[in-house]
CSV table of C-alpha atoms in Angstrom, one decimal:
chain,number,residue,atom,x,y,z
A,1,MET,CA,0.1,0.0,0.2
A,2,PHE,CA,1.0,3.5,-0.9
A,3,VAL,CA,0.2,6.3,1.5
A,4,GLN,CA,1.2,10.1,1.4
A,5,THR,CA,-0.2,13.0,3.4
A,6,PHE,CA,-0.1,16.6,2.2
A,7,PRO,CA,-0.7,19.6,4.8
A,8,ILE,CA,-2.9,22.2,3.3
A,9,THR,CA,-2.9,25.6,4.6
A,10,ARG,CA,-6.0,28.0,4.9
A,11,GLY,CA,-5.9,30.8,2.4
A,12,ASP,CA,-2.9,29.8,0.5
A,13,PHE,CA,-3.8,30.1,-3.0
A,14,ASP,CA,0.0,30.3,-4.4
A,15,THR,CA,0.5,26.7,-3.5
A,16,ALA,CA,-3.2,25.6,-4.1
A,17,GLY,CA,-3.1,22.7,-6.6
A,18,GLU,CA,0.5,21.5,-5.8
A,19,ALA,CA,-0.8,18.7,-3.7
A,20,SER,CA,-3.0,17.5,-6.4
A,21,SER,CA,-0.5,18.0,-9.1
A,22,LYS,CA,2.0,15.7,-7.0
A,23,ILE,CA,-0.9,13.1,-6.5
A,24,LYS,CA,-1.5,13.0,-10.2
A,25,ASN,CA,2.2,12.4,-11.3
A,26,MET,CA,2.5,9.7,-8.4
A,27,LEU,CA,-0.4,7.7,-10.0
A,28,LYS,CA,0.8,8.2,-13.3
A,29,LYS,CA,4.3,6.6,-12.0
A,30,LEU,CA,2.3,3.8,-10.5
A,31,GLY,CA,0.9,2.7,-13.9
A,32,ILE,CA,-2.7,3.5,-12.7
A,33,SER,CA,-5.0,3.9,-15.8
A,34,PRO,CA,-5.0,7.6,-17.6
A,35,ARG,CA,-8.8,7.5,-16.9
A,36,ILE,CA,-8.5,7.0,-13.3
A,37,VAL,CA,-5.8,9.4,-13.0
A,38,ARG,CA,-7.6,12.2,-14.6
A,39,GLU,CA,-10.6,11.7,-12.2
A,40,VAL,CA,-8.7,11.6,-9.0
A,41,ALA,CA,-6.7,14.6,-10.2
A,42,ILE,CA,-9.8,16.5,-10.5
A,43,THR,CA,-11.1,15.3,-7.3
A,44,ALA,CA,-8.0,15.9,-5.3
A,45,TYR,CA,-7.9,19.6,-6.9
A,46,GLU,CA,-11.5,20.2,-5.7
A,47,MET,CA,-10.8,18.6,-2.1
A,48,GLU,CA,-7.4,20.7,-2.0
A,49,LEU,CA,-9.2,24.0,-3.2
A,50,ASN,CA,-12.2,23.4,-0.4
A,51,LEU,CA,-9.7,23.0,2.2
A,52,VAL,CA,-7.8,26.3,1.0
A,53,ILE,CA,-11.1,28.3,0.4
A,54,HIS,CA,-13.2,27.1,3.4
A,55,SER,CA,-11.2,25.3,6.2
A,56,LEU,CA,-9.1,26.6,8.9
A,57,GLY,CA,-6.4,24.2,7.5
A,58,GLY,CA,-6.2,20.4,7.0
A,59,GLU,CA,-4.5,17.7,5.1
A,60,LEU,CA,-5.3,15.6,1.9
A,61,LYS,CA,-4.3,11.9,1.9
A,62,LEU,CA,-3.9,9.6,-1.0
A,63,GLU,CA,-3.8,5.9,-0.4
A,64,VAL,CA,-3.2,3.6,-3.3
A,65,ARG,CA,-4.2,-0.2,-2.5
A,66,PRO,CA,-3.7,-3.0,-5.0
A,67,LYS,CA,-7.5,-2.9,-6.2
A,68,SER,CA,-8.7,0.6,-4.9
A,69,ILE,CA,-7.5,4.4,-4.4
A,70,GLU,CA,-8.8,6.6,-1.7
A,71,LEU,CA,-8.5,10.5,-1.4
A,72,THR,CA,-9.1,12.0,2.2
A,73,ALA,CA,-9.7,15.5,2.9
A,74,LYS,CA,-9.8,16.2,6.7
A,75,ASP,CA,-9.7,19.6,8.1
A,76,ASN,CA,-9.7,21.5,11.8
A,77,GLY,CA,-13.0,23.4,11.2
A,78,PRO,CA,-14.9,25.1,10.7
A,79,GLY,CA,-17.5,22.3,9.6
A,80,ILE,CA,-20.4,22.4,7.4
A,81,GLU,CA,-23.8,24.0,8.6
A,82,ASP,CA,-25.9,22.4,6.1
A,83,ILE,CA,-24.1,19.4,4.1
A,84,LYS,CA,-27.2,18.8,1.9
A,85,LEU,CA,-27.3,22.5,0.7
A,86,ALA,CA,-23.1,22.2,0.4
A,87,LEU,CA,-23.8,19.3,-1.9
A,88,LYS,CA,-26.3,21.5,-4.3
A,89,GLU,CA,-24.9,22.6,-7.5
A,90,GLY,CA,-24.3,26.3,-7.1
A,91,TYR,CA,-24.5,26.9,-3.6
A,92,SER,CA,-21.4,28.7,-2.5
A,93,THR,CA,-20.4,30.5,0.8
A,94,ALA,CA,-17.2,31.6,-1.0
A,95,SER,CA,-16.0,35.3,-0.7
A,96,GLU,CA,-16.2,37.8,-3.4
A,97,SER,CA,-12.2,37.6,-3.6
A,98,VAL,CA,-12.3,33.8,-4.2
A,99,ARG,CA,-14.8,34.3,-6.9
A,100,ASN,CA,-12.5,36.8,-8.5
A,101,MET,CA,-9.8,34.3,-8.6
A,102,GLY,CA,-12.3,32.1,-10.5
A,103,PHE,CA,-13.6,29.7,-7.7
A,104,GLY,CA,-16.5,29.5,-5.6
A,105,ALA,CA,-19.2,28.8,-8.3
A,106,GLY,CA,-20.5,26.2,-5.9
A,107,MET,CA,-19.6,23.2,-8.0
A,108,GLY,CA,-16.8,21.9,-5.9
A,109,LEU,CA,-18.4,19.3,-3.7
A,110,PRO,CA,-20.9,18.1,-6.4
A,111,ASN,CA,-17.9,17.8,-8.7
A,112,VAL,CA,-16.3,15.5,-6.2
A,113,VAL,CA,-19.2,13.3,-6.0
A,114,ARG,CA,-19.3,12.9,-9.7
A,115,HIS,CA,-15.7,12.2,-10.3
A,116,CYS,CA,-15.4,9.2,-7.7
A,117,HIS,CA,-17.0,6.0,-7.3
A,118,ASN,CA,-17.6,6.2,-3.4
A,119,PHE,CA,-18.2,9.1,-1.7
A,120,HIS,CA,-18.3,9.7,2.3
A,121,ILE,CA,-18.7,13.1,4.1
A,122,GLU,CA,-19.0,13.8,7.6
A,123,SER,CA,-18.9,17.2,9.4
A,124,GLU,CA,-19.5,18.5,12.9
A,125,LEU,CA,-19.5,22.6,13.4
A,126,ASN,CA,-16.6,24.0,15.2
A,127,LYS,CA,-14.7,20.5,15.0
A,128,GLY,CA,-14.4,19.8,11.1
A,129,THR,CA,-14.9,17.9,8.0
A,130,LEU,CA,-14.1,14.5,6.8
A,131,ILE,CA,-14.5,13.9,3.2
A,132,ILE,CA,-13.5,10.5,1.5
A,133,ALA,CA,-13.6,10.1,-2.2
A,134,GLY,CA,-13.1,6.3,-3.3
A,135,TYR,CA,-12.0,4.6,-6.6
A,136,SER,CA,-12.1,0.9,-7.4
A,137,LEU,CA,-9.5,-0.2,-9.7
A,138,ASP,CA,-11.4,-3.4,-10.7
A,139,GLU,CA,-13.2,-2.2,-13.5
A,140,LYS,CA,-12.0,-2.9,-17.3
A,141,GLU,CA,-9.7,-0.1,-18.1
A,142,ASP,CA,-9.2,1.7,-21.0
B,1,MET,CA,-10.5,20.7,-35.2
B,2,LYS,CA,-6.9,21.4,-34.8
B,3,VAL,CA,-5.7,24.1,-32.6
B,4,SER,CA,-3.9,25.9,-35.5
B,5,GLU,CA,-7.4,26.3,-37.3
B,6,VAL,CA,-8.7,27.8,-34.0
B,7,ALA,CA,-5.7,30.3,-33.9
B,8,ARG,CA,-6.5,31.1,-37.5
B,9,ILE,CA,-10.3,31.5,-37.0
B,10,LEU,CA,-10.1,33.9,-34.1
B,11,ASN,CA,-7.1,35.8,-35.6
B,12,ALA,CA,-5.1,34.7,-32.3
B,13,LYS,CA,-1.4,35.3,-31.3
B,14,ILE,CA,0.2,32.0,-30.4
B,15,LEU,CA,1.8,32.5,-27.0
B,16,CYS,CA,3.6,29.1,-26.5
B,17,CYS,CA,3.7,25.5,-27.2
B,18,GLU,CA,3.7,26.2,-31.3
B,19,HIS,CA,4.7,22.3,-31.9
B,20,ARG,CA,1.2,21.4,-30.5
B,21,LEU,CA,-0.9,23.4,-32.8
B,22,HIS,CA,-1.6,19.7,-34.7
B,23,GLU,CA,-3.5,18.7,-31.6
B,24,GLU,CA,-7.3,18.1,-31.8
B,25,VAL,CA,-10.1,19.7,-30.0
B,26,THR,CA,-13.6,18.0,-30.5
B,27,SER,CA,-15.6,20.7,-28.2
B,28,ALA,CA,-15.2,24.0,-26.6
B,29,PHE,CA,-16.1,25.8,-23.4
B,30,GLY,CA,-16.1,29.4,-22.4
B,31,ALA,CA,-16.2,30.6,-18.8
B,32,ASP,CA,-14.3,32.6,-16.4
B,33,MET,CA,-15.2,30.5,-13.3
B,34,MET,CA,-12.6,27.6,-13.2
B,35,SER,CA,-15.1,25.8,-10.7
B,36,ASP,CA,-17.5,25.6,-14.0
B,37,VAL,CA,-14.6,24.3,-16.2
B,38,LEU,CA,-13.9,21.5,-13.6
B,39,ALA,CA,-17.4,20.6,-13.8
B,40,PHE,CA,-18.1,20.6,-17.6
B,41,MET,CA,-14.9,20.0,-19.3
B,42,ASN,CA,-12.8,17.0,-20.7
B,43,GLU,CA,-9.5,16.7,-22.1
B,44,HIS,CA,-10.3,17.2,-25.7
B,45,THR,CA,-12.3,20.4,-24.9
B,46,LEU,CA,-10.9,23.9,-25.9
B,47,LEU,CA,-11.1,26.3,-22.8
B,48,LEU,CA,-12.0,30.1,-23.8
B,49,THR,CA,-11.6,32.4,-20.9
B,50,GLY,CA,-11.1,36.0,-20.0
B,51,LEU,CA,-9.4,35.0,-16.6
B,52,VAL,CA,-5.8,35.3,-16.6
B,53,ASN,CA,-4.1,33.9,-13.5
B,54,PRO,CA,-2.1,30.9,-12.5
B,55,HIS,CA,-5.3,28.7,-11.4
B,56,VAL,CA,-6.3,28.8,-15.2
B,57,ILE,CA,-3.0,26.5,-16.0
B,58,ARG,CA,-3.3,24.5,-12.6
B,59,THR,CA,-7.1,23.5,-13.6
B,60,ALA,CA,-5.9,22.8,-17.4
B,61,GLU,CA,-3.1,20.6,-15.9
B,62,MET,CA,-6.0,18.5,-13.9
B,63,LEU,CA,-8.2,17.9,-16.9
B,64,GLU,CA,-5.3,17.5,-19.3
B,65,LEU,CA,-6.6,20.3,-21.6
B,66,ARG,CA,-4.4,20.8,-24.7
B,67,ALA,CA,-5.1,24.4,-25.5
B,68,ILE,CA,-6.3,27.6,-23.9
B,69,VAL,CA,-7.5,30.9,-25.7
B,70,PHE,CA,-7.4,34.0,-23.5
B,71,VAL,CA,-9.9,36.6,-25.1
B,72,ARG,CA,-10.5,40.2,-24.7
B,73,GLY,CA,-6.8,41.0,-25.5
B,74,LYS,CA,-5.7,40.2,-21.9
B,75,GLU,CA,-1.9,40.4,-21.3
B,76,VAL,CA,-0.6,37.1,-20.1
B,77,PRO,CA,2.3,37.5,-17.6
B,78,GLU,CA,5.4,35.3,-18.3
B,79,GLU,CA,4.5,32.9,-14.7
B,80,ILE,CA,1.6,31.7,-16.9
B,81,LEU,CA,3.4,31.1,-20.0
B,82,GLU,CA,6.1,29.1,-18.1
B,83,ARG,CA,3.5,27.1,-16.5
B,84,ALA,CA,1.8,26.2,-19.8
B,85,LYS,CA,5.1,25.3,-21.3
B,86,GLU,CA,5.7,23.1,-18.5
B,87,GLN,CA,2.5,21.3,-19.0
B,88,GLU,CA,2.8,21.5,-23.1
B,89,ILE,CA,-0.6,23.6,-23.1
B,90,VAL,CA,-0.9,25.7,-26.2
B,91,LEU,CA,-1.6,29.3,-25.2
B,92,LEU,CA,-3.7,31.4,-27.7
B,93,ALA,CA,-4.6,35.4,-27.1
B,94,THR,CA,-7.3,37.1,-29.2
B,95,ASP,CA,-8.6,40.4,-29.0
B,96,LYS,CA,-12.2,39.3,-29.5
B,97,THR,CA,-14.6,38.9,-26.8
B,98,LEU,CA,-15.6,35.7,-25.2
B,99,TYR,CA,-19.2,36.0,-26.8
B,100,THR,CA,-17.5,36.6,-30.4
B,101,SER,CA,-14.8,33.8,-30.2
B,102,CYS,CA,-17.2,31.3,-29.2
B,103,GLY,CA,-19.8,32.5,-31.8
B,104,LEU,CA,-16.9,32.0,-34.6
B,105,LEU,CA,-15.9,28.7,-33.4
B,106,TYR,CA,-19.5,27.6,-33.1
B,107,ALA,CA,-20.1,28.6,-36.7
B,108,THR,CA,-17.5,26.4,-38.1
B,109,GLY,CA,-19.0,23.4,-36.4
B,110,LEU,CA,-16.9,23.2,-33.1
B,111,PRO,CA,-19.8,22.1,-30.6
B,112,GLU,CA,-20.4,22.7,-27.1
B,113,CYS,CA,-18.6,20.6,-24.3
B,114,ARG,CA,-21.4,18.3,-23.1
B,115,ARG,CA,-21.1,17.3,-19.3
B,116,LYS,CA,-20.3,13.5,-18.6
């Protein structure tokens, strides 16, 4: 099993995307199919951006097993008030400055759901959020 | 449609990665919100945008896009060019607006990107 954890800093837009870029390159080197690499990269990027934009800081973890890949985003708060609403396309609590950078269209979490095989989310206000996106490597690959 | 043909139709300047002008794009998407780009596009899509910042290249890297058109005559800083070169993404720049650029490409038969 291959595991790597990347600490993500709140509001650090200069390095936002670096962890996802590393994840993408690691998966390529491990010989994962290009289709899965692309899906995981998109998910990782959305998760990383969410941590930068919305969390107080946290980490993004990649786990690669023989038959599955798991991405975990874990943060130290502030927690999501209404998960159902956060999963709705177009709903966003991002600031104007974040929107000016091209983010905060309310597509992040729905996009994570769309680009993974299994999705899990749990969140507690003032504690934090845990999001897991899983991929099965069992499928016939292109 | 080849990226070189896109450049011709939009009378666009080729900013980098000229050696990849032969790449094919099968659809196009115009947006300034990278969140929407991540939701809608696939690797064979041409991105047209008026947003000029490093996150555009990072987004393109994740999606494995082949080419980006910067519209409305935006200046593209060296930092962005360098990042695009690393990823071998063709960058084009046109003085035309997003609306006109999309319209011209659409008229030649390049369809919109359909969400998966």
